Coordinates of C-alpha atoms and ligand atoms in Angstrom, one line a residue:
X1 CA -83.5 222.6 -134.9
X2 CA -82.0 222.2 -138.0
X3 CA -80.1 218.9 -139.0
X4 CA -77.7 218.7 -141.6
X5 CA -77.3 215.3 -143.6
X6 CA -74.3 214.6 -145.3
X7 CA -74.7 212.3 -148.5
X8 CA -78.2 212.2 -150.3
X9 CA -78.3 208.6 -151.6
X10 CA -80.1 205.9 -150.3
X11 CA -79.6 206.3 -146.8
X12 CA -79.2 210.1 -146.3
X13 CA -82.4 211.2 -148.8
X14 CA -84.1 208.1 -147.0
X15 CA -83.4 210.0 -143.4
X16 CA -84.0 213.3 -144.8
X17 CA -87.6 212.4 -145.9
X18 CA -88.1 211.0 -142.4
X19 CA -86.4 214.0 -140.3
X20 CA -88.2 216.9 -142.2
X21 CA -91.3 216.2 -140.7
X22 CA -89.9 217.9 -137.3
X23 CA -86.6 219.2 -138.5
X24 CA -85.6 221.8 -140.9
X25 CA -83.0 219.6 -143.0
X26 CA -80.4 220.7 -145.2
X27 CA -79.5 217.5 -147.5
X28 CA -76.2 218.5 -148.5
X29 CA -74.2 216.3 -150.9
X30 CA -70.9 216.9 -153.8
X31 CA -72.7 216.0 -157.1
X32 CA -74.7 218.8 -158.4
X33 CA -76.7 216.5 -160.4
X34 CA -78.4 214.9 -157.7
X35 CA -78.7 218.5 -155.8
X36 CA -80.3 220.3 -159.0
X37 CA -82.8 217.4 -159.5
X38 CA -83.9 216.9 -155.3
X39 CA -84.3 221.1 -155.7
X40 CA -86.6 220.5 -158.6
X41 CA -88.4 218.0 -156.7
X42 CA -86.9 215.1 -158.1
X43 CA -86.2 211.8 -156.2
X44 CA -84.1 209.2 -157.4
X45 CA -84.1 207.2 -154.3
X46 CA -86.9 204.3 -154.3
X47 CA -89.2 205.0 -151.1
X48 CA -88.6 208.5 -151.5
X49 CA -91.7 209.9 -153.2
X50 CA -91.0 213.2 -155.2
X51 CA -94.7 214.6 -154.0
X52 CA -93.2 214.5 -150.4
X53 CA -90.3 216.1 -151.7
X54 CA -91.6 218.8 -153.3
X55 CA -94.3 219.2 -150.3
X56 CA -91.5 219.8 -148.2
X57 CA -89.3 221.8 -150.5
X58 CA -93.0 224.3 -150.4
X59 CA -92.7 224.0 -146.8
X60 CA -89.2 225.2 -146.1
X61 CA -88.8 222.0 -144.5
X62 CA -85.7 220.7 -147.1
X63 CA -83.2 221.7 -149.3
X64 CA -80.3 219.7 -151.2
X65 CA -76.8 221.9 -151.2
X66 CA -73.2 221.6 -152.6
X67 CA -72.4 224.6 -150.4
X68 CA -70.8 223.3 -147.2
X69 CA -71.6 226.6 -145.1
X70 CA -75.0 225.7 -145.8
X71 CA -74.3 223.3 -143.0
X72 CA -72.5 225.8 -140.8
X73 CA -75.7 226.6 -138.4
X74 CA -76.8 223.3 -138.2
X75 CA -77.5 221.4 -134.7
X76 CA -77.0 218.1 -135.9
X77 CA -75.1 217.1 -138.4
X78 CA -75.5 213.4 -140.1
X79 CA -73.0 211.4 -141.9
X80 CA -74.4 209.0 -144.9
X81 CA -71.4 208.6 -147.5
X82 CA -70.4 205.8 -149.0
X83 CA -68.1 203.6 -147.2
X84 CA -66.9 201.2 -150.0
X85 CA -63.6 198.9 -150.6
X86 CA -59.9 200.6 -152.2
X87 CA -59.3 198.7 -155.1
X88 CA -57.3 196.1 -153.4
X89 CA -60.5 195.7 -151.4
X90 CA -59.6 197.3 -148.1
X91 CA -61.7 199.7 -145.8
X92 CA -61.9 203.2 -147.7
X93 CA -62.9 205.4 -145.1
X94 CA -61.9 208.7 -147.5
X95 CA -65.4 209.9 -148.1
X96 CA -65.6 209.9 -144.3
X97 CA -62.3 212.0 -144.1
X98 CA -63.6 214.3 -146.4
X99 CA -67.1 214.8 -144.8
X100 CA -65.3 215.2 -141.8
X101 CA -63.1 218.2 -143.4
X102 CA -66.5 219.5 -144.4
X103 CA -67.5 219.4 -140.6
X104 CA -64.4 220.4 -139.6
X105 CA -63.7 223.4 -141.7
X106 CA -67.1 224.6 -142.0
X107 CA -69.2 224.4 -138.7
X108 CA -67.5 226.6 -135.6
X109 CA -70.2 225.5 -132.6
X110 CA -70.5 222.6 -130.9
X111 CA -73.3 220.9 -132.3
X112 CA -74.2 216.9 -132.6
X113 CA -72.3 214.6 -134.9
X114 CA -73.8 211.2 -136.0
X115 CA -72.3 208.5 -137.9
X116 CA -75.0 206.3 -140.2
X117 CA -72.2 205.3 -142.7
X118 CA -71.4 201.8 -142.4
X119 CA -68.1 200.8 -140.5
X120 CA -65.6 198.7 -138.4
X121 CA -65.8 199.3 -135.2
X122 CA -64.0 202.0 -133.7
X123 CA -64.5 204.5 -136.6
X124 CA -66.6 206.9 -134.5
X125 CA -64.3 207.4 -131.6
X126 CA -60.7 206.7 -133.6
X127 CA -61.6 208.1 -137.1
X128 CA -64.5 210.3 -137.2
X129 CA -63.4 212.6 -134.1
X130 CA -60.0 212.7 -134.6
X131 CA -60.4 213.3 -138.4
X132 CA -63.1 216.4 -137.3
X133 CA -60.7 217.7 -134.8
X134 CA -57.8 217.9 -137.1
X135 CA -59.8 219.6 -139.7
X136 CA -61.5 221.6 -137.0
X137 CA -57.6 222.8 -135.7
X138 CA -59.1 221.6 -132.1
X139 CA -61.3 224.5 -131.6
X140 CA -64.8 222.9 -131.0
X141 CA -65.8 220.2 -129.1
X142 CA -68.6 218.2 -130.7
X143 CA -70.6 215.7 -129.1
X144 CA -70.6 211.7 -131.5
X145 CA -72.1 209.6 -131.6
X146 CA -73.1 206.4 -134.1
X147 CA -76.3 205.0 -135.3
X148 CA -75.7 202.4 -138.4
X149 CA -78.7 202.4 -140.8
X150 CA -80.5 199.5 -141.8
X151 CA -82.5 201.0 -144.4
X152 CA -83.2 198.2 -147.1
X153 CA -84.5 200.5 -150.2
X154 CA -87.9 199.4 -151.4
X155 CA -89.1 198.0 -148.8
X156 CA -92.3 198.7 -148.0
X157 CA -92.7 196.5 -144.8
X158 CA -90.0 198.2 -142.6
X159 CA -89.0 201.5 -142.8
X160 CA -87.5 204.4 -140.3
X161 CA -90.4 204.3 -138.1
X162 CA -90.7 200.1 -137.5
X163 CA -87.3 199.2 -137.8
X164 CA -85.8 199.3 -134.1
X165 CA -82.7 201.5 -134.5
X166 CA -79.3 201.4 -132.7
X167 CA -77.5 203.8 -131.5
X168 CA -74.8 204.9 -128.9
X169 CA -72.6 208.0 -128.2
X170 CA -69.3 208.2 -126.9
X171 CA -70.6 210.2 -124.0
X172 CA -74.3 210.0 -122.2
X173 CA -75.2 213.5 -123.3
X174 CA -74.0 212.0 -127.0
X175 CA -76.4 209.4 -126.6
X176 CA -79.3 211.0 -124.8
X177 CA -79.2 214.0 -127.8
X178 CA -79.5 210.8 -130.3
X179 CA -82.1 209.4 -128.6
X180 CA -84.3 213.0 -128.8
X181 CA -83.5 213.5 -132.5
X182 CA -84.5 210.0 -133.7
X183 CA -87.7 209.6 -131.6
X184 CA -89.1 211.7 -133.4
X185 CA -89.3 209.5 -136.0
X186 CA -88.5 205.8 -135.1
X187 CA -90.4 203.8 -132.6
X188 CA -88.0 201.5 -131.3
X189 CA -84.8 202.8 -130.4
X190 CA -82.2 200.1 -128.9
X191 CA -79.0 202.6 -126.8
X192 CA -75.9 199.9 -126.6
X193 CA -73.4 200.6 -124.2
X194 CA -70.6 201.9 -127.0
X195 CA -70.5 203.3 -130.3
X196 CA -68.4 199.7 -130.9
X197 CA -70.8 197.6 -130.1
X198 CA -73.2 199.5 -132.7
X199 CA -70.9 199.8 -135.4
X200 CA -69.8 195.8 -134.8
X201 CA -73.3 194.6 -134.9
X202 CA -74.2 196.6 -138.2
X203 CA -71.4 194.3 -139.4
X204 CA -72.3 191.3 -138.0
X205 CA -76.0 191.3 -139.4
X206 CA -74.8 191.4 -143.1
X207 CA -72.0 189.1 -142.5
X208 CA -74.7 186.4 -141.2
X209 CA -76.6 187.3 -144.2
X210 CA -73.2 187.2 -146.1
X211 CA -72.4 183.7 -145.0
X212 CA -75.9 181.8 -145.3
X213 CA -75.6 183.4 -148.8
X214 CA -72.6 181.5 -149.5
X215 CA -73.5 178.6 -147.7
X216 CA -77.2 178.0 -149.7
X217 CA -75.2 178.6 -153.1
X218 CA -72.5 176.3 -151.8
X219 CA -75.8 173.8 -150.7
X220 CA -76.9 174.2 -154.1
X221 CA -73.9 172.7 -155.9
X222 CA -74.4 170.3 -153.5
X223 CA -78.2 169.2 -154.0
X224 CA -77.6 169.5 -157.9
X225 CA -75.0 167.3 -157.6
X226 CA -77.0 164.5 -155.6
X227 CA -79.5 164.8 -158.1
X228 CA -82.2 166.7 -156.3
X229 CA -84.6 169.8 -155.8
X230 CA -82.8 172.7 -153.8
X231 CA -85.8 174.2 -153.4
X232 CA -87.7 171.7 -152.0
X233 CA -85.1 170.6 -149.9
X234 CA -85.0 174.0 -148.4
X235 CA -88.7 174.2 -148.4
X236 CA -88.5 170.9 -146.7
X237 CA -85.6 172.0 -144.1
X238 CA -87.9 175.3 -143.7
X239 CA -90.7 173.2 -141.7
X240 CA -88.5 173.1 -138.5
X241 CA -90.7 175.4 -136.4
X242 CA -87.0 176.5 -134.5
X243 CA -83.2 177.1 -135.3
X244 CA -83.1 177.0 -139.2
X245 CA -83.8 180.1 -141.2
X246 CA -84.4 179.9 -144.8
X247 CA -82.1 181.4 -147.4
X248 CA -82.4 180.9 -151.4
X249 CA -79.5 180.8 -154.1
X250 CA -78.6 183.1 -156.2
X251 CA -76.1 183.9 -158.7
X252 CA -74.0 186.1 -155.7
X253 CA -74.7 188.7 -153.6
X254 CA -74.7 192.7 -154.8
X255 CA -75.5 196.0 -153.6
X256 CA -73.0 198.5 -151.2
X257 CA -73.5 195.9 -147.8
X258 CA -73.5 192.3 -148.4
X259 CA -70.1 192.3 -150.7
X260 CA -68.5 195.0 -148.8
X261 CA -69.5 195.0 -145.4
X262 CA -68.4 191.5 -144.5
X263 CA -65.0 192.4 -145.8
X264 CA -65.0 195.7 -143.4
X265 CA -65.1 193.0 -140.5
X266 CA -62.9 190.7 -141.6
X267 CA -60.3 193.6 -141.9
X268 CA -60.6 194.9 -138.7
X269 CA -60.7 191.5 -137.6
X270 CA -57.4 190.5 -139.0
X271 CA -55.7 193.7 -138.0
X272 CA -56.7 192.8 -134.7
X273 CA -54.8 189.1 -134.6
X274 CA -58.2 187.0 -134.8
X275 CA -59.4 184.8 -137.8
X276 CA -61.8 185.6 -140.5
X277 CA -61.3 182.6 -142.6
X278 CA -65.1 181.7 -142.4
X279 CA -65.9 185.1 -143.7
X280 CA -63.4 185.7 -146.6
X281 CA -64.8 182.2 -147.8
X282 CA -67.8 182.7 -147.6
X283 CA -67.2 186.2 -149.8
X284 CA -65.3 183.8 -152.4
X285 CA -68.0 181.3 -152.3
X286 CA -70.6 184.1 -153.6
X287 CA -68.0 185.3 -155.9
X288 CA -67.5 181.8 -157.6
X289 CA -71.4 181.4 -158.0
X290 CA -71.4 183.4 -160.9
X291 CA -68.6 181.1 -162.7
X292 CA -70.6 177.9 -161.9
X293 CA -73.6 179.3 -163.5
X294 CA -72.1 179.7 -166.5
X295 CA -71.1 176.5 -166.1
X296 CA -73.8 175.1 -166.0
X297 CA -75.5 177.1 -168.7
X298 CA -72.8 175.9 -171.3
X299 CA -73.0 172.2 -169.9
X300 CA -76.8 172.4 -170.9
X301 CA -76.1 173.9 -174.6
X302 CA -73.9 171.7 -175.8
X303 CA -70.5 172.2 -173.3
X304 CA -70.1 175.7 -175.4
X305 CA -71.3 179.4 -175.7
X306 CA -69.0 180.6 -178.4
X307 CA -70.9 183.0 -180.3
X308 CA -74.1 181.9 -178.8
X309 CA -76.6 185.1 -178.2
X310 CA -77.1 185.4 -174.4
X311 CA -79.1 188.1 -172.8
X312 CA -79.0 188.3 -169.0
X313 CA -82.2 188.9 -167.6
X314 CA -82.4 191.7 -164.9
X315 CA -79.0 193.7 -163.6
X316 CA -79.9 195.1 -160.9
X317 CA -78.8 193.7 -157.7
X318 CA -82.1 193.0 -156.3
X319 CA -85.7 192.9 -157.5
X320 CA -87.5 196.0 -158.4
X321 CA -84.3 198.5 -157.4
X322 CA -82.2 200.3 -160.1
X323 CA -79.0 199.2 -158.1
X324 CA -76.7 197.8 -159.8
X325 CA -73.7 198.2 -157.1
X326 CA -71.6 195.1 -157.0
X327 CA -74.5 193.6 -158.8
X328 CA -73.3 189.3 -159.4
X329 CA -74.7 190.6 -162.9
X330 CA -71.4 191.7 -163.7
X331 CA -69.5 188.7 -162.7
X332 CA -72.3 186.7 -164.8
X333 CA -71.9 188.6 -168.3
X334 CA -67.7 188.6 -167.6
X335 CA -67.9 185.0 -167.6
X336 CA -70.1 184.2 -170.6
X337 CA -68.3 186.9 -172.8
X338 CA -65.0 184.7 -171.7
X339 CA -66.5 181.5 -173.3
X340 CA -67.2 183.9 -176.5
X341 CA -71.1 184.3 -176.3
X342 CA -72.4 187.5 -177.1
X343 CA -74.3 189.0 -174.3
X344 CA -76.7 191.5 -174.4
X345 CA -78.9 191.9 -170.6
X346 CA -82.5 193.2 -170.6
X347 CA -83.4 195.4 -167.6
X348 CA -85.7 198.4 -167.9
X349 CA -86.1 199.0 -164.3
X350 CA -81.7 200.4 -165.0
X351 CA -82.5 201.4 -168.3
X352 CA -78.7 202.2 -169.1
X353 CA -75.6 200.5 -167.4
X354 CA -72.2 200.8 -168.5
X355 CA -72.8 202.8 -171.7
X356 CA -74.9 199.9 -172.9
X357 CA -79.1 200.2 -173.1
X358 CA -81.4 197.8 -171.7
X359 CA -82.2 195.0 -175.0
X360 CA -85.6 194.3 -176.0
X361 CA -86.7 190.7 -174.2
X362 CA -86.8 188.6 -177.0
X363 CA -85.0 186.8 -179.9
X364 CA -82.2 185.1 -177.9
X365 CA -80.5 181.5 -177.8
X366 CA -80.2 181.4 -174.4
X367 CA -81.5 183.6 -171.3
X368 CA -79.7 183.6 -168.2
X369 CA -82.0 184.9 -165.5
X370 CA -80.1 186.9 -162.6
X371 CA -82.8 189.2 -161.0
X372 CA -86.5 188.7 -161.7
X373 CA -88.6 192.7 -161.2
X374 CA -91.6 192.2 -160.6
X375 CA -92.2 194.1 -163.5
X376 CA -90.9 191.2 -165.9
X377 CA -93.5 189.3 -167.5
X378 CA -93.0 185.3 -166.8
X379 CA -94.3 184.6 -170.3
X380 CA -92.5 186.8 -172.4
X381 CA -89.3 186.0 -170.6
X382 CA -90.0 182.4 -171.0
X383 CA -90.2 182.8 -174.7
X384 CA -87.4 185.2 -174.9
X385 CA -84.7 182.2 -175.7
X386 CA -85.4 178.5 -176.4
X387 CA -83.2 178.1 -173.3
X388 CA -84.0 180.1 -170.0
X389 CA -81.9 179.7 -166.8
X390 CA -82.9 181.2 -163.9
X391 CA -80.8 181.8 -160.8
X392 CA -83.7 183.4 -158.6
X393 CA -85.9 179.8 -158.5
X394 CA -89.1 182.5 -159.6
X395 CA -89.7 181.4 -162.8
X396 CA -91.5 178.5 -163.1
X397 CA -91.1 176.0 -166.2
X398 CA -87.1 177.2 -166.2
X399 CA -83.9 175.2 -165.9
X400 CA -82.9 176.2 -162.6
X401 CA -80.3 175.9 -159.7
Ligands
NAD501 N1 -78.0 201.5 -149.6 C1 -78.3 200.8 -148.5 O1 -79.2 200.0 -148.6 C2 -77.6 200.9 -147.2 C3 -78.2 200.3 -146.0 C4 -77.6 200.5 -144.8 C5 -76.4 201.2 -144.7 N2 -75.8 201.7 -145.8 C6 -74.5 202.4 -145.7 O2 -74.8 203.8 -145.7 C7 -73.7 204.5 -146.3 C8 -74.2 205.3 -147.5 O3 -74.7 204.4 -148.5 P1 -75.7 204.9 -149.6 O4 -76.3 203.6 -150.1 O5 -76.7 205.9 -149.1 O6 -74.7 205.5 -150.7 P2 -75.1 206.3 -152.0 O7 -74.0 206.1 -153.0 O8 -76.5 206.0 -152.4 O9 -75.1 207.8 -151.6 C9 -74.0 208.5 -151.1 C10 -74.1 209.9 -151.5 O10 -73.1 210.6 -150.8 C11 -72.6 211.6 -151.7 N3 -71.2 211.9 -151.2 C12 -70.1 211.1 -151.2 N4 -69.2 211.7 -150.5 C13 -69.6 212.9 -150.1 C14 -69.1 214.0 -149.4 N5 -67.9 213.9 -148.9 N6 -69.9 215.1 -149.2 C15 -71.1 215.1 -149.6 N7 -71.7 214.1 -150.3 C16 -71.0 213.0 -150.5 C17 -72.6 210.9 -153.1 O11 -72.6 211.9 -154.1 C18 -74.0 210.2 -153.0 O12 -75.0 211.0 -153.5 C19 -72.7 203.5 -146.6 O13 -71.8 203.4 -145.6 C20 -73.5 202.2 -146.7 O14 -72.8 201.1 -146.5 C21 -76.4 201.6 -147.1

């Protein structure tokens, strides 16, 4: 069997390292960059070990192409592009169209289509096949079906294997052909009764996630307000054995899900005549969190930051990840270069971001913490500035939320 696996970023290289341990894969993906490096045994996904890489690469057991007929004898083919927002932060389902056109015009059997690319409901059955069809001028009839990916990149606790998986086709041999390819490598498999259901619940999970985001930063405001310890009113809160689940503040929410999938639902939502007010506030809630930091910072230093120099700690969206998708990191700087500081940001695990290079971890009035890497030493980040925010509530003996 060989499997073909559209997209090598986090969650296609992620599935390929997973599937080429029964299936011959071909990772196929449009930058050449990525594809040169994976064939040189070079991964630039975390979880993805290059030694497995290369082992397999040896092995005949993976390949990264920009040649879409390298996909044309494939059995099954999996879809892992990006799904992000247009600019006026509506679904873009075009790097979907165009894998479909690259399914479409380039593989002439019937063969197994799978959707891991996150979406609103109904993108398998009125997007996906249509779309394949089109490009396909009706002439093969593919079985689809949709299993949204729940990969959360350097992890090390769940993976492919422990993290029960949905999936559903939009026929029974869909899903029963799913079911074959992904035992091979994950343990609990959950079949839902539609494709819908699937693609809706991928949704749902970062839109709770989403919300109790937005509601601890919300709680924050609050508790700072009163006079009191978030933290230990959370910790407190946290020693109800049943119904409360414990969420920290931060400075927003970042990475290609949280900020975007939320937004997916509320669309579809909203097409569909039902509300999504709880959502879109809870997305503008996150978004604000970066403004009242700043806030905060300059109401600590005097009430201003002009020409103050500021150097946000950590730009990645999460700890120990070189993300910086939709990273609050960028809200953060935008709103202390408004109030004239001059910001520099420290993060070696990115290295480089927007033309600018990581700065050295020192020698600054003020440090505004946004992600803590495990990497970061508490010492010399506590000595970096006379003043040291920090939004993660990690570093001890910091102003905080
Ligand atoms: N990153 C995560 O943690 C995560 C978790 C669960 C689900 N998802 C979802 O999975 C999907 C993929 O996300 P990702 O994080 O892997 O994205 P990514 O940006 O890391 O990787 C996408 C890759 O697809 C390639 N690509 C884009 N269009 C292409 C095309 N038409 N043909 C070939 N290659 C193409 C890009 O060059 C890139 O290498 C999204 O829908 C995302 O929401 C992501």
């Amino acid at each position: 069997m060989k499997v073909g696996i559209i997209g090598q970023g986090y969650v296609g290289l992620t599935i390929a390292s997973f599937a080429a341990k029964s299936f011959e894969v071909v990772g196929f993906d449009k930058n050449q960059k990525v594809v040169n490096q994976l064939n040189s045994g070079i991964s630039h996904i975390e979880g993805v070990e290059s030694a497995d890489l290369q082992k397999w690469i040896v092995n005949s057991r993976y390949r990264a192409s920009t040649s879409a007929t390298d996909l044309s004898d494939a059995d099954i083919v999996v879809i892992a592009v990006p799904t992000p927002l247009t600019n006026n932060r509506k679904p873009d389902l075009s790097f979907i169209d165009t894998a479909c056109r690259t399914i479409g015009e380039n593989i002439h059997k019937p063969i197994l289509v799978i959707n891991e690319s996150t979406s609103f409901p109904g993108t398998l059955r009125s997007f996906i096949k249509p779309s394949i069809e089109k490009y396909s001028l009706g002439q093969v009839e593919h079985l689809y079906a949709s299993s949204p990916e729940r990969v959360d990149p350097g992890r090390t606790d769940f993976n492919q294997s422990n993290t029960p998986r949905l999936y559903s086709g939009l026929t029974s041999e869909a899903s029963s052909k799913t079911k074959d390819f992904y035992s091979k490598f994950c343990d609990n498999l959950v079949e839902v009764s539609t494709p819908e259901v699937a693609e809706a619940a991928k949704l749902f999970e970062n839109t709770f996630r989403q919300v109790n985001i937005a509601l601890v930063n919300e709680f924050a405001q609050i508790t700072h307000a009163l006079g009191i310890s978030v933290y230990e009113t959370l910790d407190a809160a946290n020693t109800k054995p049943y119904g409360f689940m414990k969420f920290t503040p931060s400075a927003g929410v970042g990475g290609h899900c949280i900020p975007v999938d939320p937004t997916y639902l509320a669309a579809v939502a909203e097409e569909h005549g039902a509300p999504a007010t709880f959502i879109r506030r809870a997305n503008e809630v996150n978004l604000e969190m970066s403004e009242y930091i700043v806030r905060r910072v300059a109401e600590d230093n005097g009430g201003s930051l002009q020409g103050k120099n500021v150097l946000v700690v950590g730009v990645a969206y999460k700890p120990n990840v070189a993300d910086v998708r939709e990273t609050a990191a960028e809200l953060v700087i935008q709103h202390l270069r408004s109030q004239g500081a001059v910001v520099s940001w420290h993060d070696d695990v990115v290295g480089n971001w927007k033309g600018e290079d990581s700065a050295p971890l020192n020698g600054a009035d003020i440090a505004v913490v946004v992600t803590k890497h495990d990497s970061v030493d508490e010492k010399k980040l506590l000595a970096s500035a006379p003043y040291v925010f920090d939004t993660t509530g990690k570093v001890k003996g910091a102003k905080g939320l």
